[in-house]
């Protein structure tokens, strides 16, 4: 009886091995020679500089796109009537919607440039603690904001009271020549 049991066990083992081989569950052992392949890593400063250039271009394009969507009459009414007006609420909602289009965007805002001074008009985080207020002078504004922005441009990285950023700026077309209005899009740098 022991011989029959042993025979059954061996037969069962052989059947199991056969099933595993046919099912592809076992693979023949191969020795492979692995050689290290050379890798090159660009210098971090070069990569970051290139990335900044690309990001600044993208931010300038976004700022121009957002600026083109601002309704001139609603924006002028927001300027005239101030932050408690329906026009201001409309522009603020639009600026917040612009910010929501990309999670990398930290802030979207509209600035007034006049006589070398930049002031916040509408900011996407308006009303939040630490936020800029209506017509507040921009402390620590980038040098580029000391002269009127007449075409889309990217700037940065620079540091202001809210952090370190790359920004895109583009003029908002207005029917007034008293000041220049700029759409700004910030990304943390």
Short mmCIF file of N, CA and C in Angstrom, two decimals:
data_model
loop_
_atom_site.label_atom_id
_atom_site.label_comp_id
_atom_site.label_asym_id
_atom_site.label_seq_id
_atom_site.Cartn_x
_atom_site.Cartn_y
_atom_site.Cartn_z
N UNK A 1 0.81 -1.17 0.00
CA UNK A 1 0.00 0.00 0.00
C UNK A 1 0.86 1.25 0.00
N UNK A 2 2.03 1.17 0.61
CA UNK A 2 2.92 2.31 0.63
C UNK A 2 3.46 2.62 -0.76
N UNK A 3 3.68 1.55 -1.55
CA UNK A 3 4.17 1.77 -2.92
C UNK A 3 3.13 2.48 -3.76
N UNK A 4 1.87 2.15 -3.59
CA UNK A 4 0.82 2.79 -4.36
C UNK A 4 0.70 4.25 -3.94
N UNK A 5 0.79 4.52 -2.67
CA UNK A 5 0.74 5.90 -2.19
C UNK A 5 1.90 6.71 -2.71
N UNK A 6 3.09 6.13 -2.68
CA UNK A 6 4.28 6.82 -3.17
C UNK A 6 4.15 7.06 -4.67
N UNK A 7 3.65 6.06 -5.40
CA UNK A 7 3.46 6.21 -6.83
C UNK A 7 2.46 7.32 -7.14
N UNK A 8 1.37 7.37 -6.38
CA UNK A 8 0.36 8.41 -6.57
C UNK A 8 0.95 9.79 -6.27
N UNK A 9 1.76 9.89 -5.25
CA UNK A 9 2.37 11.18 -4.89
C UNK A 9 3.32 11.64 -5.97
N UNK A 10 4.13 10.73 -6.50
CA UNK A 10 5.08 11.09 -7.57
C UNK A 10 4.31 11.48 -8.82
N UNK A 11 3.30 10.73 -9.16
CA UNK A 11 2.49 11.03 -10.35
C UNK A 11 1.80 12.38 -10.19
N UNK A 12 1.30 12.65 -9.02
CA UNK A 12 0.64 13.93 -8.75
C UNK A 12 1.64 15.09 -8.86
N UNK A 13 2.84 14.88 -8.34
CA UNK A 13 3.89 15.90 -8.43
C UNK A 13 4.26 16.18 -9.88
N UNK A 14 4.45 15.13 -10.68
CA UNK A 14 4.80 15.28 -12.09
C UNK A 14 3.67 15.99 -12.83
N UNK A 15 2.44 15.65 -12.52
CA UNK A 15 1.28 16.30 -13.16
C UNK A 15 1.25 17.79 -12.80
N UNK A 16 1.52 18.09 -11.55
CA UNK A 16 1.55 19.48 -11.10
C UNK A 16 2.64 20.27 -11.82
N UNK A 17 3.84 19.73 -11.92
CA UNK A 17 4.94 20.40 -12.63
C UNK A 17 4.56 20.60 -14.09
N UNK A 18 3.97 19.60 -14.71
CA UNK A 18 3.55 19.71 -16.11
C UNK A 18 2.53 20.84 -16.29
N UNK A 19 1.56 20.92 -15.39
CA UNK A 19 0.52 21.97 -15.47
C UNK A 19 1.17 23.35 -15.30
N UNK A 20 2.08 23.47 -14.35
CA UNK A 20 2.74 24.76 -14.12
C UNK A 20 3.57 25.18 -15.32
N UNK A 21 4.29 24.26 -15.91
CA UNK A 21 5.11 24.59 -17.09
C UNK A 21 4.22 24.98 -18.25
N UNK A 22 3.15 24.26 -18.47
CA UNK A 22 2.24 24.58 -19.56
C UNK A 22 1.53 25.91 -19.34
N UNK A 23 1.27 26.23 -18.11
CA UNK A 23 0.57 27.48 -17.80
C UNK A 23 1.51 28.67 -17.83
N UNK A 24 2.80 28.41 -17.93
CA UNK A 24 3.76 29.50 -18.00
C UNK A 24 4.12 30.06 -16.64
N UNK A 25 3.86 29.31 -15.59
CA UNK A 25 4.15 29.79 -14.24
C UNK A 25 5.61 29.63 -13.85
N UNK A 26 6.34 28.89 -14.62
CA UNK A 26 7.76 28.76 -14.33
C UNK A 26 8.52 29.26 -15.54
N UNK A 27 9.66 29.81 -15.28
CA UNK A 27 10.50 30.30 -16.36
C UNK A 27 11.89 29.72 -16.21
N UNK A 28 12.52 29.42 -17.31
CA UNK A 28 13.86 28.87 -17.20
C UNK A 28 14.80 29.92 -16.63
N UNK A 29 15.76 29.48 -15.90
CA UNK A 29 16.74 30.36 -15.28
C UNK A 29 17.74 30.80 -16.34
N UNK A 30 17.90 32.09 -16.49
CA UNK A 30 18.88 32.62 -17.43
C UNK A 30 19.81 33.55 -16.70
N UNK A 31 21.05 33.51 -17.06
CA UNK A 31 22.01 34.44 -16.51
C UNK A 31 22.12 35.59 -17.50
N UNK A 32 21.88 36.78 -17.03
CA UNK A 32 22.01 37.94 -17.90
C UNK A 32 23.12 38.82 -17.40
N UNK A 33 23.87 39.32 -18.30
CA UNK A 33 24.93 40.25 -17.95
C UNK A 33 24.38 41.66 -18.06
N UNK A 34 24.37 42.35 -16.95
CA UNK A 34 23.90 43.72 -16.96
C UNK A 34 25.10 44.65 -16.90
N UNK A 35 25.11 45.57 -17.80
CA UNK A 35 26.17 46.57 -17.78
C UNK A 35 25.55 47.91 -17.45
N UNK A 36 26.27 48.66 -16.71
CA UNK A 36 25.78 49.99 -16.35
C UNK A 36 25.79 50.87 -17.58
N UNK A 37 24.66 51.51 -17.83
CA UNK A 37 24.62 52.43 -18.96
C UNK A 37 24.88 53.84 -18.44
N UNK A 38 25.66 54.59 -19.17
CA UNK A 38 25.96 55.95 -18.69
C UNK A 38 24.71 56.82 -18.74
N UNK A 39 24.55 57.63 -17.72
CA UNK A 39 23.44 58.59 -17.70
C UNK A 39 24.02 59.98 -17.53
N UNK A 40 23.33 60.91 -18.10
CA UNK A 40 23.76 62.29 -17.94
C UNK A 40 22.65 63.05 -17.26
N UNK A 41 23.01 63.82 -16.29
CA UNK A 41 22.05 64.65 -15.58
C UNK A 41 22.43 66.10 -15.80
N UNK A 42 21.52 66.87 -16.39
CA UNK A 42 21.87 68.28 -16.61
C UNK A 42 22.04 68.99 -15.27
N UNK A 43 22.83 70.00 -15.29
CA UNK A 43 23.06 70.79 -14.09
C UNK A 43 21.75 71.41 -13.64
N UNK A 44 21.44 71.35 -12.35
CA UNK A 44 20.17 71.87 -11.87
C UNK A 44 19.92 73.33 -12.25
N UNK A 45 20.94 74.16 -12.22
CA UNK A 45 20.75 75.57 -12.55
C UNK A 45 20.30 75.74 -13.99
N UNK A 46 20.86 74.94 -14.90
CA UNK A 46 20.47 75.05 -16.30
C UNK A 46 19.03 74.59 -16.50
N UNK A 47 18.66 73.49 -15.86
CA UNK A 47 17.30 72.99 -15.99
C UNK A 47 16.30 74.00 -15.43
N UNK A 48 16.58 74.51 -14.27
CA UNK A 48 15.67 75.47 -13.64
C UNK A 48 15.53 76.71 -14.50
N UNK A 49 16.61 77.22 -15.04
CA UNK A 49 16.56 78.42 -15.88
C UNK A 49 15.69 78.17 -17.10
N UNK A 50 15.86 77.01 -17.73
CA UNK A 50 15.05 76.67 -18.90
C UNK A 50 13.59 76.53 -18.50
N UNK A 51 13.33 75.85 -17.37
CA UNK A 51 11.96 75.71 -16.90
C UNK A 51 11.33 77.07 -16.63
N UNK A 52 12.10 77.97 -16.00
CA UNK A 52 11.58 79.30 -15.72
C UNK A 52 11.19 80.01 -17.01
N UNK A 53 12.02 79.90 -18.03
CA UNK A 53 11.71 80.55 -19.30
C UNK A 53 10.41 80.03 -19.88
N UNK A 54 10.23 78.73 -19.86
CA UNK A 54 9.00 78.12 -20.36
C UNK A 54 7.80 78.54 -19.53
N UNK A 55 7.96 78.51 -18.21
CA UNK A 55 6.86 78.89 -17.32
C UNK A 55 6.49 80.36 -17.49
N UNK A 56 7.50 81.23 -17.62
CA UNK A 56 7.20 82.65 -17.78
C UNK A 56 6.47 82.91 -19.09
N UNK A 57 6.85 82.21 -20.13
CA UNK A 57 6.15 82.35 -21.42
C UNK A 57 4.70 81.89 -21.28
N UNK A 58 4.50 80.75 -20.63
CA UNK A 58 3.14 80.23 -20.42
C UNK A 58 2.31 81.20 -19.58
N UNK A 59 2.92 81.74 -18.54
CA UNK A 59 2.19 82.69 -17.68
C UNK A 59 1.82 83.96 -18.43
N UNK A 60 2.73 84.46 -19.27
CA UNK A 60 2.43 85.65 -20.07
C UNK A 60 1.27 85.38 -21.03
N UNK A 61 1.26 84.19 -21.63
CA UNK A 61 0.16 83.83 -22.54
C UNK A 61 -1.17 83.72 -21.80
N UNK A 62 -1.13 83.13 -20.60
CA UNK A 62 -2.36 83.03 -19.81
C UNK A 62 -2.86 84.41 -19.41
N UNK A 63 -1.94 85.27 -18.98
CA UNK A 63 -2.33 86.63 -18.59
C UNK A 63 -2.99 87.35 -19.77
N UNK A 64 -2.42 87.19 -20.96
CA UNK A 64 -2.99 87.83 -22.15
C UNK A 64 -4.38 87.27 -22.45
N UNK A 65 -4.53 85.97 -22.32
CA UNK A 65 -5.83 85.34 -22.57
C UNK A 65 -6.86 85.84 -21.55
N UNK A 66 -6.49 85.86 -20.28
CA UNK A 66 -7.41 86.33 -19.24
C UNK A 66 -7.75 87.81 -19.45
N UNK A 67 -6.74 88.62 -19.79
CA UNK A 67 -6.96 90.06 -19.99
C UNK A 67 -7.96 90.30 -21.12
N UNK A 68 -7.89 89.49 -22.15
CA UNK A 68 -8.80 89.69 -23.29
C UNK A 68 -10.25 89.35 -22.95
N UNK A 69 -10.47 88.66 -21.84
CA UNK A 69 -11.82 88.26 -21.45
C UNK A 69 -12.48 89.22 -20.46
N UNK A 70 -11.74 90.22 -20.01
CA UNK A 70 -12.30 91.19 -19.07
C UNK A 70 -13.19 92.18 -19.83
N UNK A 71 -14.42 92.34 -19.35
CA UNK A 71 -15.34 93.29 -19.98
C UNK A 71 -14.97 94.70 -19.53
N UNK A 72 -14.66 95.55 -20.50
CA UNK A 72 -14.19 96.91 -20.25
C UNK A 72 -15.18 97.71 -19.39
N UNK A 73 -16.45 97.68 -19.74
CA UNK A 73 -17.45 98.48 -19.01
C UNK A 73 -17.62 98.00 -17.57
N UNK A 74 -17.64 96.69 -17.37
CA UNK A 74 -17.79 96.14 -16.02
C UNK A 74 -16.57 96.50 -15.17
N UNK A 75 -15.39 96.41 -15.77
CA UNK A 75 -14.18 96.73 -15.02
C UNK A 75 -14.12 98.21 -14.65
N UNK A 76 -14.49 99.09 -15.59
CA UNK A 76 -14.52 100.54 -15.29
C UNK A 76 -15.52 100.82 -14.16
N UNK A 77 -16.67 100.15 -14.20
CA UNK A 77 -17.67 100.32 -13.13
C UNK A 77 -17.09 99.84 -11.79
N UNK A 78 -16.35 98.73 -11.79
CA UNK A 78 -15.73 98.23 -10.56
C UNK A 78 -14.73 99.24 -10.01
N UNK A 79 -13.96 99.86 -10.90
CA UNK A 79 -13.00 100.88 -10.48
C UNK A 79 -13.72 102.08 -9.86
N UNK A 80 -14.78 102.51 -10.51
CA UNK A 80 -15.52 103.70 -10.08
C UNK A 80 -16.32 103.45 -8.81
N UNK A 81 -16.99 102.31 -8.74
CA UNK A 81 -17.92 102.02 -7.65
C UNK A 81 -17.25 101.36 -6.44
N UNK A 82 -16.08 100.76 -6.62
CA UNK A 82 -15.35 100.16 -5.51
C UNK A 82 -15.74 98.72 -5.19
N UNK A 83 -15.14 98.19 -4.12
CA UNK A 83 -15.28 96.77 -3.82
C UNK A 83 -16.65 96.32 -3.30
N UNK A 84 -17.54 97.24 -2.97
CA UNK A 84 -18.87 96.85 -2.50
C UNK A 84 -19.90 96.85 -3.63
N UNK A 85 -19.44 96.92 -4.86
CA UNK A 85 -20.36 97.01 -5.99
C UNK A 85 -20.57 95.66 -6.66
N UNK A 86 -21.65 95.59 -7.42
CA UNK A 86 -21.95 94.40 -8.20
C UNK A 86 -20.89 94.20 -9.29
N UNK A 87 -20.43 95.30 -9.87
CA UNK A 87 -19.41 95.21 -10.92
C UNK A 87 -18.12 94.60 -10.36
N UNK A 88 -17.72 95.03 -9.17
CA UNK A 88 -16.51 94.48 -8.54
C UNK A 88 -16.70 92.98 -8.29
N UNK A 89 -17.86 92.60 -7.76
CA UNK A 89 -18.15 91.19 -7.49
C UNK A 89 -18.09 90.37 -8.78
N UNK A 90 -18.55 90.94 -9.88
CA UNK A 90 -18.52 90.25 -11.17
C UNK A 90 -17.08 90.03 -11.63
N UNK A 91 -16.26 91.07 -11.54
CA UNK A 91 -14.86 90.95 -11.96
C UNK A 91 -14.12 89.99 -11.02
N UNK A 92 -14.38 90.08 -9.72
CA UNK A 92 -13.75 89.18 -8.75
C UNK A 92 -14.10 87.72 -9.07
N UNK A 93 -15.35 87.44 -9.37
CA UNK A 93 -15.75 86.08 -9.72
C UNK A 93 -15.02 85.60 -10.96
N UNK A 94 -14.83 86.48 -11.92
CA UNK A 94 -14.11 86.11 -13.14
C UNK A 94 -12.64 85.83 -12.84
N UNK A 95 -12.01 86.65 -12.01
CA UNK A 95 -10.61 86.46 -11.64
C UNK A 95 -10.44 85.13 -10.88
N UNK A 96 -11.38 84.81 -9.99
CA UNK A 96 -11.33 83.54 -9.27
C UNK A 96 -11.49 82.37 -10.24
N UNK A 97 -12.35 82.52 -11.22
CA UNK A 97 -12.54 81.47 -12.22
C UNK A 97 -11.27 81.26 -13.04
N UNK A 98 -10.57 82.34 -13.36
CA UNK A 98 -9.29 82.22 -14.07
C UNK A 98 -8.31 81.41 -13.23
N UNK A 99 -8.24 81.71 -11.93
CA UNK A 99 -7.32 81.01 -11.04
C UNK A 99 -7.66 79.51 -10.99
N UNK A 100 -8.92 79.19 -11.00
CA UNK A 100 -9.36 77.80 -10.89
C UNK A 100 -9.05 76.95 -12.12
N UNK A 101 -8.61 77.57 -13.20
CA UNK A 101 -8.33 76.81 -14.42
C UNK A 101 -7.07 75.96 -14.31
N UNK A 102 -6.20 76.25 -13.34
CA UNK A 102 -4.94 75.50 -13.22
C UNK A 102 -4.51 75.52 -11.75
N UNK A 103 -4.32 74.36 -11.17
CA UNK A 103 -3.96 74.27 -9.75
C UNK A 103 -2.58 74.84 -9.45
N UNK A 104 -1.76 75.03 -10.47
CA UNK A 104 -0.42 75.61 -10.25
C UNK A 104 -0.48 77.12 -10.05
N UNK A 105 -1.58 77.74 -10.42
CA UNK A 105 -1.71 79.19 -10.29
C UNK A 105 -1.96 79.55 -8.83
N UNK A 106 -1.09 80.40 -8.28
CA UNK A 106 -1.23 80.84 -6.89
C UNK A 106 -2.21 82.00 -6.77
N UNK A 107 -2.08 82.99 -7.65
CA UNK A 107 -2.92 84.18 -7.60
C UNK A 107 -3.17 84.70 -9.01
N UNK A 108 -4.33 85.31 -9.19
CA UNK A 108 -4.66 86.08 -10.40
C UNK A 108 -5.16 87.42 -9.89
N UNK A 109 -4.69 88.50 -10.49
CA UNK A 109 -5.11 89.82 -10.02
C UNK A 109 -4.95 90.86 -11.13
N UNK A 110 -5.62 91.98 -10.93
CA UNK A 110 -5.51 93.10 -11.86
C UNK A 110 -4.87 94.25 -11.10
N UNK A 111 -3.87 94.85 -11.72
CA UNK A 111 -3.14 95.96 -11.13
C UNK A 111 -3.40 97.23 -11.90
N UNK A 112 -3.26 98.34 -11.23
CA UNK A 112 -3.24 99.65 -11.87
C UNK A 112 -1.79 100.12 -11.80
N UNK A 113 -1.27 100.61 -12.93
CA UNK A 113 0.06 101.21 -12.97
C UNK A 113 -0.10 102.68 -13.27
N UNK A 114 0.44 103.51 -12.41
CA UNK A 114 0.36 104.95 -12.64
C UNK A 114 1.56 105.61 -11.97
N UNK A 115 2.30 106.40 -12.75
CA UNK A 115 3.47 107.13 -12.26
C UNK A 115 4.48 106.23 -11.54
N UNK A 116 4.72 105.06 -12.10
CA UNK A 116 5.70 104.14 -11.53
C UNK A 116 5.25 103.38 -10.29
N UNK A 117 3.96 103.51 -9.93
CA UNK A 117 3.43 102.83 -8.75
C UNK A 117 2.38 101.81 -9.20
N UNK A 118 2.48 100.61 -8.66
CA UNK A 118 1.49 99.56 -8.95
C UNK A 118 0.56 99.42 -7.75
N UNK A 119 -0.76 99.38 -8.06
CA UNK A 119 -1.77 99.20 -7.02
C UNK A 119 -2.65 98.01 -7.40
N UNK A 120 -3.07 97.25 -6.37
CA UNK A 120 -3.99 96.15 -6.60
C UNK A 120 -5.40 96.70 -6.80
N UNK A 121 -6.09 96.16 -7.79
CA UNK A 121 -7.49 96.53 -8.01
C UNK A 121 -8.37 95.36 -7.57
N UNK A 122 -8.21 94.21 -8.21
CA UNK A 122 -8.97 93.01 -7.88
C UNK A 122 -7.97 91.86 -7.73
N UNK A 123 -8.06 91.13 -6.63
CA UNK A 123 -7.17 89.97 -6.40
C UNK A 123 -8.03 88.73 -6.15
N UNK A 124 -7.55 87.59 -6.60
CA UNK A 124 -8.34 86.36 -6.50
C UNK A 124 -8.61 85.94 -5.07
N UNK A 125 -7.77 86.33 -4.13
CA UNK A 125 -8.02 85.96 -2.73
C UNK A 125 -8.57 87.14 -1.92
N UNK A 126 -9.24 88.07 -2.60
CA UNK A 126 -9.79 89.26 -1.96
C UNK A 126 -10.64 88.87 -0.74
N UNK A 127 -10.43 89.57 0.36
CA UNK A 127 -11.20 89.34 1.57
C UNK A 127 -10.60 88.30 2.50
N UNK A 128 -9.58 87.58 2.06
CA UNK A 128 -8.93 86.58 2.90
C UNK A 128 -7.89 87.28 3.79
N UNK A 129 -7.57 86.70 4.94
CA UNK A 129 -6.54 87.30 5.80
C UNK A 129 -5.20 87.41 5.06
N UNK A 130 -4.59 88.58 5.16
CA UNK A 130 -3.30 88.81 4.51
C UNK A 130 -3.38 89.18 3.04
N UNK A 131 -4.58 89.24 2.51
CA UNK A 131 -4.76 89.56 1.10
C UNK A 131 -4.59 91.05 0.85
N UNK A 132 -4.22 91.37 -0.39
CA UNK A 132 -4.17 92.77 -0.80
C UNK A 132 -5.59 93.32 -0.83
N UNK A 133 -5.71 94.60 -0.62
CA UNK A 133 -7.02 95.25 -0.62
C UNK A 133 -7.15 96.16 -1.85
N UNK A 134 -8.37 96.61 -2.09
CA UNK A 134 -8.67 97.47 -3.23
C UNK A 134 -7.81 98.72 -3.20
N UNK A 135 -7.07 98.96 -4.26
CA UNK A 135 -6.20 100.12 -4.50
C UNK A 135 -5.01 100.20 -3.53
N UNK A 136 -4.66 99.08 -2.92
CA UNK A 136 -3.48 99.01 -2.06
C UNK A 136 -2.22 99.06 -2.91
N UNK A 137 -1.23 99.87 -2.50
CA UNK A 137 0.05 99.92 -3.20
C UNK A 137 0.72 98.56 -3.04
N UNK A 138 1.28 98.06 -4.12
CA UNK A 138 1.93 96.75 -4.14
C UNK A 138 3.30 96.86 -3.49
N UNK A 139 3.45 96.38 -2.24
CA UNK A 139 4.76 96.44 -1.60
C UNK A 139 5.70 95.39 -2.19
N UNK A 140 6.92 95.79 -2.48
CA UNK A 140 7.88 94.84 -3.02
C UNK A 140 7.58 94.41 -4.44
N UNK A 141 6.89 95.25 -5.20
CA UNK A 141 6.54 94.92 -6.58
C UNK A 141 7.81 94.68 -7.41
N UNK A 142 7.76 93.75 -8.35
CA UNK A 142 8.91 93.53 -9.22
C UNK A 142 9.27 94.81 -9.99
N UNK A 143 10.52 94.95 -10.31
CA UNK A 143 11.02 96.13 -11.03
C UNK A 143 10.25 96.38 -12.33
N UNK A 144 9.83 95.30 -12.99
CA UNK A 144 9.14 95.43 -14.28
C UNK A 144 7.84 96.22 -14.16
N UNK A 145 7.27 96.30 -12.96
CA UNK A 145 6.01 97.02 -12.78
C UNK A 145 6.21 98.52 -12.57
N UNK A 146 7.44 98.98 -12.61
CA UNK A 146 7.69 100.42 -12.45
C UNK A 146 7.51 101.18 -13.76
N UNK A 147 7.45 100.44 -14.87
CA UNK A 147 7.18 101.05 -16.17
C UNK A 147 5.93 100.38 -16.74
N UNK A 148 5.16 101.11 -17.53
CA UNK A 148 3.92 100.53 -18.07
C UNK A 148 4.17 99.26 -18.88
N UNK A 149 3.35 98.27 -18.63
CA UNK A 149 3.41 97.01 -19.38
C UNK A 149 2.54 97.21 -20.63
N UNK A 150 3.15 97.11 -21.78
CA UNK A 150 2.41 97.36 -23.03
C UNK A 150 2.20 96.08 -23.85
N UNK A 151 2.84 94.99 -23.44
CA UNK A 151 2.72 93.72 -24.15
C UNK A 151 2.89 92.60 -23.12
N UNK A 152 2.37 91.41 -23.42
CA UNK A 152 2.52 90.30 -22.47
C UNK A 152 3.99 90.02 -22.19
N UNK A 153 4.27 89.74 -20.91
CA UNK A 153 5.64 89.41 -20.53
C UNK A 153 5.64 88.52 -19.30
N UNK A 154 6.70 87.73 -19.15
CA UNK A 154 6.90 86.90 -17.96
C UNK A 154 8.05 87.47 -17.15
N UNK A 155 7.95 87.40 -15.83
CA UNK A 155 9.00 87.92 -14.96
C UNK A 155 9.26 86.92 -13.83
N UNK A 156 10.42 87.06 -13.22
CA UNK A 156 10.74 86.29 -12.03
C UNK A 156 11.86 85.30 -12.26
N UNK A 157 12.17 84.61 -11.22
CA UNK A 157 11.53 84.63 -9.93
C UNK A 157 11.86 85.90 -9.14
N UNK A 158 10.93 86.32 -8.33
CA UNK A 158 11.09 87.47 -7.44
C UNK A 158 10.35 87.15 -6.15
N UNK A 159 10.68 87.88 -5.11
CA UNK A 159 10.05 87.65 -3.81
C UNK A 159 9.35 88.93 -3.36
N UNK A 160 8.10 88.77 -2.91
CA UNK A 160 7.33 89.89 -2.36
C UNK A 160 6.77 89.42 -1.00
N UNK A 161 5.96 90.20 -0.33
CA UNK A 161 5.45 89.78 0.98
C UNK A 161 4.64 88.48 0.99
N UNK A 162 4.17 88.02 -0.15
CA UNK A 162 3.36 86.81 -0.22
C UNK A 162 4.16 85.56 -0.60
N UNK A 163 5.44 85.72 -0.96
CA UNK A 163 6.26 84.57 -1.31
C UNK A 163 7.14 84.83 -2.51
N UNK A 164 7.64 83.76 -3.10
CA UNK A 164 8.50 83.83 -4.29
C UNK A 164 7.69 83.33 -5.48
N UNK A 165 7.71 84.11 -6.55
CA UNK A 165 6.85 83.82 -7.70
C UNK A 165 7.53 84.02 -9.04
N UNK A 166 6.94 83.38 -10.02
CA UNK A 166 7.11 83.71 -11.44
C UNK A 166 5.76 84.30 -11.81
N UNK A 167 5.75 85.32 -12.66
CA UNK A 167 4.48 85.95 -13.02
C UNK A 167 4.40 86.22 -14.51
N UNK A 168 3.17 86.24 -14.99
CA UNK A 168 2.88 86.69 -16.34
C UNK A 168 2.04 87.94 -16.24
N UNK A 169 2.38 88.95 -17.05
CA UNK A 169 1.64 90.21 -17.06
C UNK A 169 1.17 90.49 -18.49
N UNK A 170 0.00 91.08 -18.59
CA UNK A 170 -0.52 91.50 -19.90
C UNK A 170 -1.45 92.68 -19.68
N UNK A 171 -1.40 93.66 -20.59
CA UNK A 171 -2.27 94.83 -20.43
C UNK A 171 -3.75 94.46 -20.63
N UNK A 172 -4.60 95.10 -19.84
CA UNK A 172 -6.04 94.99 -20.01
C UNK A 172 -6.45 96.19 -20.85
N UNK A 173 -7.09 95.95 -21.97
CA UNK A 173 -7.48 97.05 -22.86
C UNK A 173 -8.55 97.89 -22.20
N UNK A 174 -8.26 99.17 -22.08
CA UNK A 174 -9.19 100.10 -21.43
C UNK A 174 -9.39 101.30 -22.34
N UNK A 175 -10.51 101.97 -22.16
CA UNK A 175 -10.78 103.16 -22.97
C UNK A 175 -10.33 104.43 -22.26
N UNK A 176 -9.51 104.28 -21.23
CA UNK A 176 -9.01 105.43 -20.50
C UNK A 176 -7.49 105.47 -20.60
N UNK A 177 -6.91 106.64 -20.66
CA UNK A 177 -5.46 106.77 -20.76
C UNK A 177 -4.84 107.26 -19.46
N UNK A 178 -5.65 107.37 -18.39
CA UNK A 178 -5.14 107.87 -17.13
C UNK A 178 -4.13 106.91 -16.50
N UNK A 179 -4.37 105.63 -16.62
CA UNK A 179 -3.50 104.63 -16.02
C UNK A 179 -3.46 103.40 -16.92
N UNK A 180 -2.52 102.53 -16.63
CA UNK A 180 -2.42 101.25 -17.33
C UNK A 180 -2.92 100.18 -16.39
N UNK A 181 -3.70 99.26 -16.89
CA UNK A 181 -4.21 98.16 -16.09
C UNK A 181 -3.63 96.86 -16.60
N UNK A 182 -3.19 96.03 -15.65
CA UNK A 182 -2.44 94.82 -15.97
C UNK A 182 -3.12 93.60 -15.36
N UNK A 183 -3.27 92.57 -16.16
CA UNK A 183 -3.70 91.26 -15.66
C UNK A 183 -2.42 90.54 -15.24
N UNK A 184 -2.41 89.98 -14.04
CA UNK A 184 -1.24 89.26 -13.53
C UNK A 184 -1.63 87.85 -13.13
N UNK A 185 -0.76 86.90 -13.44
CA UNK A 185 -0.94 85.50 -13.08
C UNK A 185 0.34 85.05 -12.40
N UNK A 186 0.23 84.58 -11.14
CA UNK A 186 1.40 84.16 -10.36
C UNK A 186 1.45 82.66 -10.20
N UNK A 187 2.67 82.13 -10.24
CA UNK A 187 2.93 80.74 -9.93
C UNK A 187 4.09 80.74 -8.94
N UNK A 188 3.99 79.93 -7.93
CA UNK A 188 5.08 79.90 -6.93
C UNK A 188 6.38 79.45 -7.59
N UNK A 189 7.46 80.17 -7.26
CA UNK A 189 8.78 79.88 -7.85
C UNK A 189 9.63 79.19 -6.93
#
